[in-house]
Coordinates of C-alpha atoms in Angstrom, one line a residue:
M1 CA 85.4 71.7 78.4
S2 CA 82.4 70.3 77.9
E3 CA 79.9 71.5 80.4
F4 CA 77.2 74.1 79.7
R5 CA 75.3 76.2 81.9
F6 CA 72.5 78.6 81.6
G7 CA 73.4 81.3 84.4
Y8 CA 72.4 84.6 85.1
I9 CA 74.6 87.4 83.1
P10 CA 76.1 90.3 85.2
Y11 CA 76.4 93.0 82.1
P12 CA 74.1 95.3 80.6
L13 CA 73.1 93.2 77.5
W14 CA 70.7 96.1 76.8
R15 CA 73.3 98.7 76.0
R16 CA 75.2 96.6 74.3
R17 CA 76.1 97.3 70.7
W18 CA 75.6 94.2 68.9
P19 CA 76.7 93.6 65.2
I20 CA 73.7 92.6 63.6
P21 CA 71.4 95.3 62.9
G22 CA 67.9 95.6 64.7
L23 CA 69.0 93.1 67.4
Q24 CA 69.5 95.5 70.0
P25 CA 65.9 96.3 70.5
L26 CA 65.0 92.6 70.6
V27 CA 68.0 92.1 73.0
R28 CA 66.5 94.8 75.2
Q29 CA 63.1 93.5 75.1
A30 CA 64.0 89.7 76.4
C31 CA 66.7 91.3 79.1
R32 CA 63.6 93.3 80.8
L33 CA 62.3 89.5 82.2
F34 CA 65.4 89.2 84.0
Y35 CA 66.9 92.7 84.6
P36 CA 65.1 96.2 85.7
V37 CA 66.0 98.0 82.3
R38 CA 63.6 100.7 82.6
A39 CA 65.7 101.5 86.1
D40 CA 68.6 102.3 84.1
T41 CA 67.2 105.6 82.7
N42 CA 64.5 106.0 85.0
P43 CA 65.8 105.0 88.5
P44 CA 63.5 105.0 91.6
A45 CA 63.1 108.5 92.6
T46 CA 60.7 108.3 95.6
P47 CA 60.4 106.4 99.3
R48 CA 57.4 104.9 97.3
Q49 CA 59.3 103.9 93.8
M50 CA 62.2 102.5 95.6
A51 CA 60.4 100.3 97.9
R52 CA 58.2 99.0 94.8
Y53 CA 61.8 97.9 93.0
L54 CA 63.1 96.6 96.2
A55 CA 59.2 94.4 96.4
R56 CA 59.6 93.6 92.5
W57 CA 62.8 92.4 92.7
H58 CA 62.6 90.2 95.9
L59 CA 65.2 92.7 97.9
L60 CA 62.9 92.9 101.1
V61 CA 63.7 90.5 103.8
E62 CA 61.0 89.9 106.1
M63 CA 59.2 93.2 105.3
D64 CA 56.5 94.1 102.9
E65 CA 56.6 97.1 100.9
R66 CA 54.4 99.2 102.7
E67 CA 56.9 99.2 105.7
A68 CA 59.7 99.1 103.3
R69 CA 58.5 103.0 102.4
R70 CA 57.9 104.2 106.0
C71 CA 61.7 103.1 106.3
L72 CA 62.6 104.9 103.5
M73 CA 61.0 108.0 104.3
E74 CA 62.3 108.3 108.5
N75 CA 65.5 107.0 107.2
P76 CA 67.0 108.5 104.3
A77 CA 70.8 107.5 103.6
A78 CA 73.3 110.8 103.6
V79 CA 75.4 111.0 100.2
E80 CA 78.1 112.9 99.3
L81 CA 77.9 114.5 96.0
S82 CA 81.2 113.9 93.3
R83 CA 81.0 116.5 90.7
A84 CA 82.1 115.8 87.1
D85 CA 82.8 119.7 86.5
R86 CA 85.6 119.2 89.3
E87 CA 89.5 118.5 88.3
P88 CA 92.1 117.1 90.8
A89 CA 95.0 119.0 91.3
A90 CA 98.3 117.6 89.1
A91 CA 100.3 115.4 91.1
P92 CA 103.8 117.1 91.8
P93 CA 106.5 115.1 89.5
G94 CA 108.2 111.8 90.5
P95 CA 106.8 108.1 90.9
V96 CA 105.1 106.8 93.8
R97 CA 105.1 103.4 95.7
L98 CA 101.9 101.2 95.2
P99 CA 101.5 99.6 98.7
A100 CA 101.2 96.0 99.0
Q101 CA 97.4 94.6 99.9
W102 CA 98.2 93.6 103.3
E103 CA 99.5 97.0 104.3
P104 CA 96.7 99.3 106.0
V105 CA 93.8 99.7 103.9
E106 CA 91.4 102.8 104.8
T107 CA 88.1 102.1 102.7
V108 CA 87.0 99.8 100.3
L109 CA 85.5 101.1 97.1
L110 CA 82.2 99.4 95.6
S111 CA 80.4 99.9 92.4
W112 CA 76.8 98.7 93.9
P113 CA 75.1 96.1 91.2
V114 CA 72.2 98.1 91.2
L115 CA 70.9 96.7 88.0
Y116 CA 71.8 93.3 89.0
P117 CA 69.3 91.9 91.8
P118 CA 70.7 88.8 92.1
L119 CA 74.0 90.3 93.2
W120 CA 72.8 92.7 95.8
A121 CA 73.4 89.7 98.6
L122 CA 76.9 89.6 97.4
H123 CA 77.9 93.0 97.7
A124 CA 76.0 93.0 101.1
Q125 CA 78.3 89.7 102.0
L126 CA 81.6 92.4 101.2
T127 CA 80.1 94.5 102.8
E128 CA 79.5 92.8 106.2
A129 CA 82.9 91.3 105.7
I130 CA 84.9 94.5 105.3
T131 CA 83.1 97.0 108.0
P132 CA 84.6 95.3 111.0
V133 CA 88.2 96.2 109.7
A134 CA 87.6 99.1 107.6
T135 CA 84.9 101.7 105.9
V136 CA 83.3 100.5 102.7
T137 CA 82.8 103.1 100.5
I138 CA 79.8 102.6 98.2
C139 CA 79.7 104.4 94.5
V140 CA 76.2 105.0 93.4
P141 CA 74.5 106.2 89.7
R142 CA 71.8 108.2 91.7
P143 CA 71.7 109.5 95.0
T144 CA 68.4 107.8 95.5
W145 CA 69.7 104.4 94.9
A146 CA 71.7 104.8 98.5
S147 CA 68.7 104.5 100.8
G148 CA 67.4 101.9 99.2
I149 CA 70.9 100.3 99.6
R150 CA 70.8 101.2 103.2
L151 CA 67.8 99.6 103.9
Y152 CA 68.6 96.4 102.5
L153 CA 71.9 96.1 104.2
A154 CA 70.0 97.1 107.4
Q155 CA 67.2 94.3 107.1
R156 CA 70.3 92.2 106.8
G157 CA 71.4 93.4 110.2
L158 CA 75.6 92.4 109.7
A159 CA 77.0 95.2 108.3
D160 CA 78.2 98.2 110.7
L161 CA 76.2 100.9 108.6
N162 CA 78.5 103.5 111.0
R163 CA 81.4 102.6 108.4
V164 CA 79.4 102.4 105.3
R165 CA 79.6 105.4 103.2
F166 CA 77.8 106.5 100.2
V167 CA 79.1 108.9 97.4
Y168 CA 76.9 109.7 94.1
L169 CA 79.6 108.7 91.4
P170 CA 78.1 107.1 88.6
T171 CA 80.0 104.1 87.0
N172 CA 78.9 101.9 83.9
D173 CA 79.7 98.4 86.0
I174 CA 80.6 96.8 88.9
W175 CA 84.2 96.0 87.7
I176 CA 85.3 98.9 89.7
R177 CA 89.2 97.0 90.2
D178 CA 90.0 97.6 86.6
Y179 CA 88.8 101.1 86.3
G180 CA 89.0 102.2 89.8
P181 CA 91.6 104.6 91.3
M182 CA 95.2 103.3 91.7
T183 CA 96.5 105.1 95.1
G184 CA 100.2 105.1 95.2
L185 CA 101.6 106.6 98.3
N186 CA 104.2 109.4 97.1
D187 CA 107.7 110.2 99.5
A188 CA 105.4 112.1 102.4
G189 CA 103.2 109.3 102.6
K190 CA 100.2 111.2 101.3
P191 CA 98.0 109.8 98.5
V192 CA 98.7 110.1 94.7
V193 CA 95.8 108.5 92.4
V194 CA 97.1 107.2 89.0
H195 CA 94.9 106.4 86.7
A196 CA 94.7 104.6 83.0
P197 CA 92.8 105.0 79.8
Y198 CA 89.7 102.4 80.3
D199 CA 88.4 100.8 77.2
A200 CA 88.4 97.0 78.1
L201 CA 84.4 96.6 76.8
P202 CA 84.4 98.2 73.6
A203 CA 80.7 96.5 73.2
Y204 CA 79.7 98.7 75.7
P205 CA 79.6 102.3 77.4
Q206 CA 82.7 102.8 79.0
S207 CA 83.1 106.7 79.5
L208 CA 81.6 106.7 83.2
D209 CA 84.1 104.1 84.2
D210 CA 87.4 105.7 82.5
A211 CA 86.0 109.2 84.6
M212 CA 85.5 107.2 87.5
P213 CA 89.2 107.6 89.0
V214 CA 89.5 111.5 88.3
R215 CA 86.3 112.2 89.6
W216 CA 87.1 110.4 92.6
A217 CA 90.3 112.3 93.0
A218 CA 88.6 115.6 92.7
H219 CA 85.8 114.4 95.3
Q220 CA 88.6 113.2 97.6
Q221 CA 90.7 116.9 97.2
I222 CA 94.2 113.8 95.9
P223 CA 96.1 114.8 93.5
A224 CA 96.2 112.5 90.0
R225 CA 98.3 111.8 87.4
A226 CA 97.7 109.9 84.1
L227 CA 99.4 106.8 83.0
S228 CA 99.1 106.4 79.1
L229 CA 99.6 102.7 79.6
H230 CA 95.9 100.7 78.7
I231 CA 96.3 98.6 82.0
E232 CA 93.6 97.3 84.0
G233 CA 93.9 97.4 87.6
G234 CA 93.1 93.7 87.7
N235 CA 96.3 92.8 85.7
L236 CA 98.6 95.0 88.5
W237 CA 100.2 93.3 91.4
S238 CA 102.6 95.3 93.9
D239 CA 104.1 93.8 96.9
G240 CA 105.2 97.3 98.3
A241 CA 108.7 96.6 98.4
G242 CA 109.6 96.7 94.6
T243 CA 107.6 94.3 92.6
L244 CA 105.2 94.4 90.4
I245 CA 103.4 91.5 88.5
M246 CA 101.9 91.6 85.5
S247 CA 100.2 89.4 82.9
S248 CA 101.2 89.5 79.1
A249 CA 97.5 90.3 78.3
F250 CA 98.9 94.1 78.5
Q251 CA 100.0 93.4 74.7
R252 CA 96.4 92.6 73.7
H253 CA 96.2 96.4 73.3
D254 CA 99.1 96.8 71.3
R255 CA 100.9 93.9 70.1
S256 CA 104.4 95.6 69.8
L257 CA 104.4 96.4 73.1
T258 CA 107.5 94.8 74.7
V259 CA 108.1 94.3 78.6
D260 CA 111.0 96.8 78.4
A261 CA 108.8 99.4 77.2
V262 CA 105.8 98.6 79.6
T263 CA 108.6 98.7 82.7
E264 CA 109.9 102.3 81.3
Q265 CA 106.1 103.7 81.2
L266 CA 105.6 102.0 84.6
R267 CA 108.8 103.6 85.9
A268 CA 107.3 107.2 85.2
M269 CA 104.4 106.2 87.6
F270 CA 105.4 103.7 90.3
K271 CA 108.7 103.4 92.2
F272 CA 109.7 99.3 91.9
E273 CA 112.8 97.6 90.9
K274 CA 111.4 94.5 89.1
L275 CA 108.6 93.8 87.0
I276 CA 107.6 89.8 86.9
V277 CA 105.4 88.9 83.9
T278 CA 103.3 85.7 83.9
P279 CA 101.6 84.2 81.0
H280 CA 97.5 84.5 80.5
L281 CA 94.9 82.8 80.1
D282 CA 93.4 81.8 76.7
E283 CA 89.9 81.7 76.2
E284 CA 89.3 84.5 79.1
E285 CA 88.7 87.6 78.1
T286 CA 90.6 90.1 80.9
G287 CA 93.5 87.9 80.5
H288 CA 94.6 89.4 83.9
V289 CA 96.7 87.9 86.5
D290 CA 94.6 88.5 89.3
L291 CA 92.6 85.2 87.9
L292 CA 95.9 83.3 87.8
V293 CA 97.9 84.9 90.9
K294 CA 97.1 86.0 94.7
L295 CA 99.9 87.4 96.7
A296 CA 100.2 86.4 100.1
D297 CA 103.1 88.2 101.3
A298 CA 106.1 89.4 99.6
Q299 CA 107.8 86.2 99.8
T300 CA 104.5 83.6 99.7
V301 CA 102.2 83.1 95.9
L302 CA 99.2 81.7 96.0
V303 CA 98.8 80.2 92.1
T304 CA 96.1 78.6 90.6
A305 CA 97.2 74.7 89.9
P306 CA 97.3 73.5 86.1
G307 CA 94.0 71.4 86.1
E308 CA 93.4 69.4 83.0
S309 CA 92.0 72.0 80.8
I310 CA 93.4 74.1 77.9
N311 CA 94.7 76.7 80.1
A312 CA 97.2 73.9 81.6
G313 CA 100.1 74.7 80.0
N314 CA 99.7 78.6 81.0
L315 CA 99.2 77.9 84.7
A316 CA 102.2 75.6 84.8
R317 CA 104.6 78.0 83.3
A318 CA 102.9 80.9 85.6
A319 CA 103.8 78.7 88.6
D320 CA 107.3 78.2 87.1
V321 CA 107.5 81.9 86.5
F322 CA 107.7 82.2 90.5
R323 CA 109.9 78.6 91.6
T324 CA 112.4 80.3 89.5
E325 CA 112.0 84.2 90.2
T326 CA 113.4 86.2 93.1
N327 CA 111.2 89.7 94.3
A328 CA 112.9 92.9 94.0
Q329 CA 114.6 92.1 97.3
G330 CA 116.6 88.7 95.7
Q331 CA 114.2 86.5 97.9
P332 CA 113.2 83.5 96.5
Y333 CA 109.4 82.6 96.5
R334 CA 107.0 79.8 98.6
V335 CA 104.7 78.9 95.6
L336 CA 101.6 77.1 96.7
E337 CA 99.1 75.7 94.4
L338 CA 95.3 76.6 94.7
P339 CA 92.8 73.8 93.6
T340 CA 91.5 74.4 89.9
L341 CA 87.9 74.0 89.5
P342 CA 86.7 72.8 85.9
P343 CA 85.4 75.8 83.5
Y344 CA 82.4 75.7 81.7
Y345 CA 80.4 77.6 79.2
N346 CA 77.7 79.7 80.5
W347 CA 75.0 80.2 77.5
G348 CA 77.0 78.0 75.3
V349 CA 79.3 80.9 74.9
Y350 CA 81.3 82.6 77.5
P351 CA 83.8 80.6 79.0
V352 CA 83.9 80.8 82.9
W353 CA 87.1 80.3 84.6
R354 CA 86.2 80.0 88.7
S355 CA 89.7 80.9 90.5
Y356 CA 90.5 81.1 93.9
A357 CA 93.2 83.4 93.6
N358 CA 90.6 86.2 93.2
A359 CA 90.6 87.3 96.8
L360 CA 91.1 90.3 98.9
T361 CA 93.1 91.2 101.9
V362 CA 92.1 93.9 103.9
N363 CA 93.5 95.0 107.3
R364 CA 94.2 91.3 108.4
R365 CA 90.9 89.7 106.3
V366 CA 90.7 87.8 103.9
L367 CA 87.6 87.6 101.3
V368 CA 88.0 84.3 99.7
P369 CA 85.7 83.3 96.7
V370 CA 83.8 80.4 96.8
Y371 CA 81.5 78.4 94.7
G372 CA 79.6 75.9 96.3
H373 CA 82.3 73.5 95.0
R374 CA 83.3 70.4 97.3
M375 CA 86.4 72.0 96.4
D376 CA 86.0 75.2 98.5
D377 CA 87.2 73.7 102.0
E378 CA 90.4 73.0 100.1
A379 CA 90.7 76.1 98.7
L380 CA 90.0 77.8 102.7
A381 CA 92.6 75.3 104.0
I382 CA 95.3 76.4 102.0
Y383 CA 94.1 80.1 102.8
G384 CA 94.3 79.1 106.6
A385 CA 97.6 77.7 106.2
V386 CA 99.6 80.5 104.6
L387 CA 97.5 82.9 106.7
P388 CA 97.5 82.0 110.2
D389 CA 97.1 85.2 112.0
H390 CA 94.2 86.4 109.3
D391 CA 90.5 86.0 109.2
L392 CA 89.2 84.1 106.1
I393 CA 85.7 85.3 104.7
P394 CA 84.3 82.9 102.3
I395 CA 82.3 84.9 99.9
D396 CA 79.6 83.1 97.5
C397 CA 80.8 84.4 93.6
G398 CA 78.5 81.4 91.8
V399 CA 76.5 83.9 90.2
V400 CA 78.7 86.9 89.4
I401 CA 81.8 84.4 88.1
N402 CA 79.8 84.2 85.0
G403 CA 80.9 88.0 84.6
G404 CA 84.5 86.7 84.6
G405 CA 85.6 87.9 88.0
A406 CA 84.9 87.5 92.0
V407 CA 85.6 89.2 94.9
H408 CA 89.0 91.3 93.6
C409 CA 87.7 92.2 90.5
L410 CA 84.2 93.8 92.5
T411 CA 86.6 95.7 95.0
R412 CA 89.2 98.8 95.2
E413 CA 91.4 99.2 98.4
I414 CA 92.3 102.9 99.3
P415 CA 95.8 102.4 101.3
A416 CA 96.2 104.6 104.5
C417 CA 98.3 107.2 104.4
S418 CA 100.0 108.8 106.8

């Protein structure tokens, strides 16, 4: 891996605990050049302040600050207020079925990147791609952000704002796939939220992310159950018909964990017959399976091709797992390879793995990450051949991938229930 880049880093570096004494204030000062650090603790509280924020960070489209202020005053966004002091009802005993992503979806959750202005366009693309087929629920850390986001979306004019919902539900960061609510359906077809401990980024504050699924369940009046296993949502695929898929990254929290032990813990929460475990990527912080594998349907798996990187062996072994395995119904898999882009080091430190597998399926649409590379067209053609009855929506993830994730990592679907 020889290529070095100096791209935007979508992490709150000013919050990070640095091992070198005295480094944090220096980092915080440097971050002020590229991030709205002050807005982290002092967010825009009035239409005037929000208009100034949008203008300062180049988030106004063919509109000046004065016009933005007027629009914000005349058209404030409606915001639902979740409360930290509410607890969800306890779910009745018994495992729940975790629906497949290609089953009907009611809404998709996003945690808006209020402190990452270069990512507003990406999240707008996600919203615009989803609202024709499902509602989008945008979590905001303070209610005042909702009006600024709504104005930004309205300027672009592509999202169905009648299908955008704002909820005051604070989070620490944008990677809602990993900490968001895993929503299963009980025997009556009613939702149950399953939540696991979230501590994937120990150098950063994570308490709000960890609490998010419980707070969501309470706000939605959905019963919830706690899973003690350390597992992020990006490391769990379900086909809705008895098969779960993970990578071996679950052992990063506890190297003594065996597949049998993990299977036993998962069976206490989810209905399934078979757990398939793949290798995980080396020199990649999350180890999540959604960077290697995309389930197109219960018998079709899109895997990242081996390429020529240090992970060629891991990727080849992941593909071989599905070539030799069957799903829980005993059906063999059809395995197709997605192109592999060469990895690079961002700022000479962070290895970046651009994955076409990190896509989202929602109500017969597939949001596919693209990176401004010639292989984008090849990846889209493969998706089109595999899912000819789906709409394909390319989503520009060239900036956010520097944080280690793309479309799937930024979204959390909530299945429709009976």
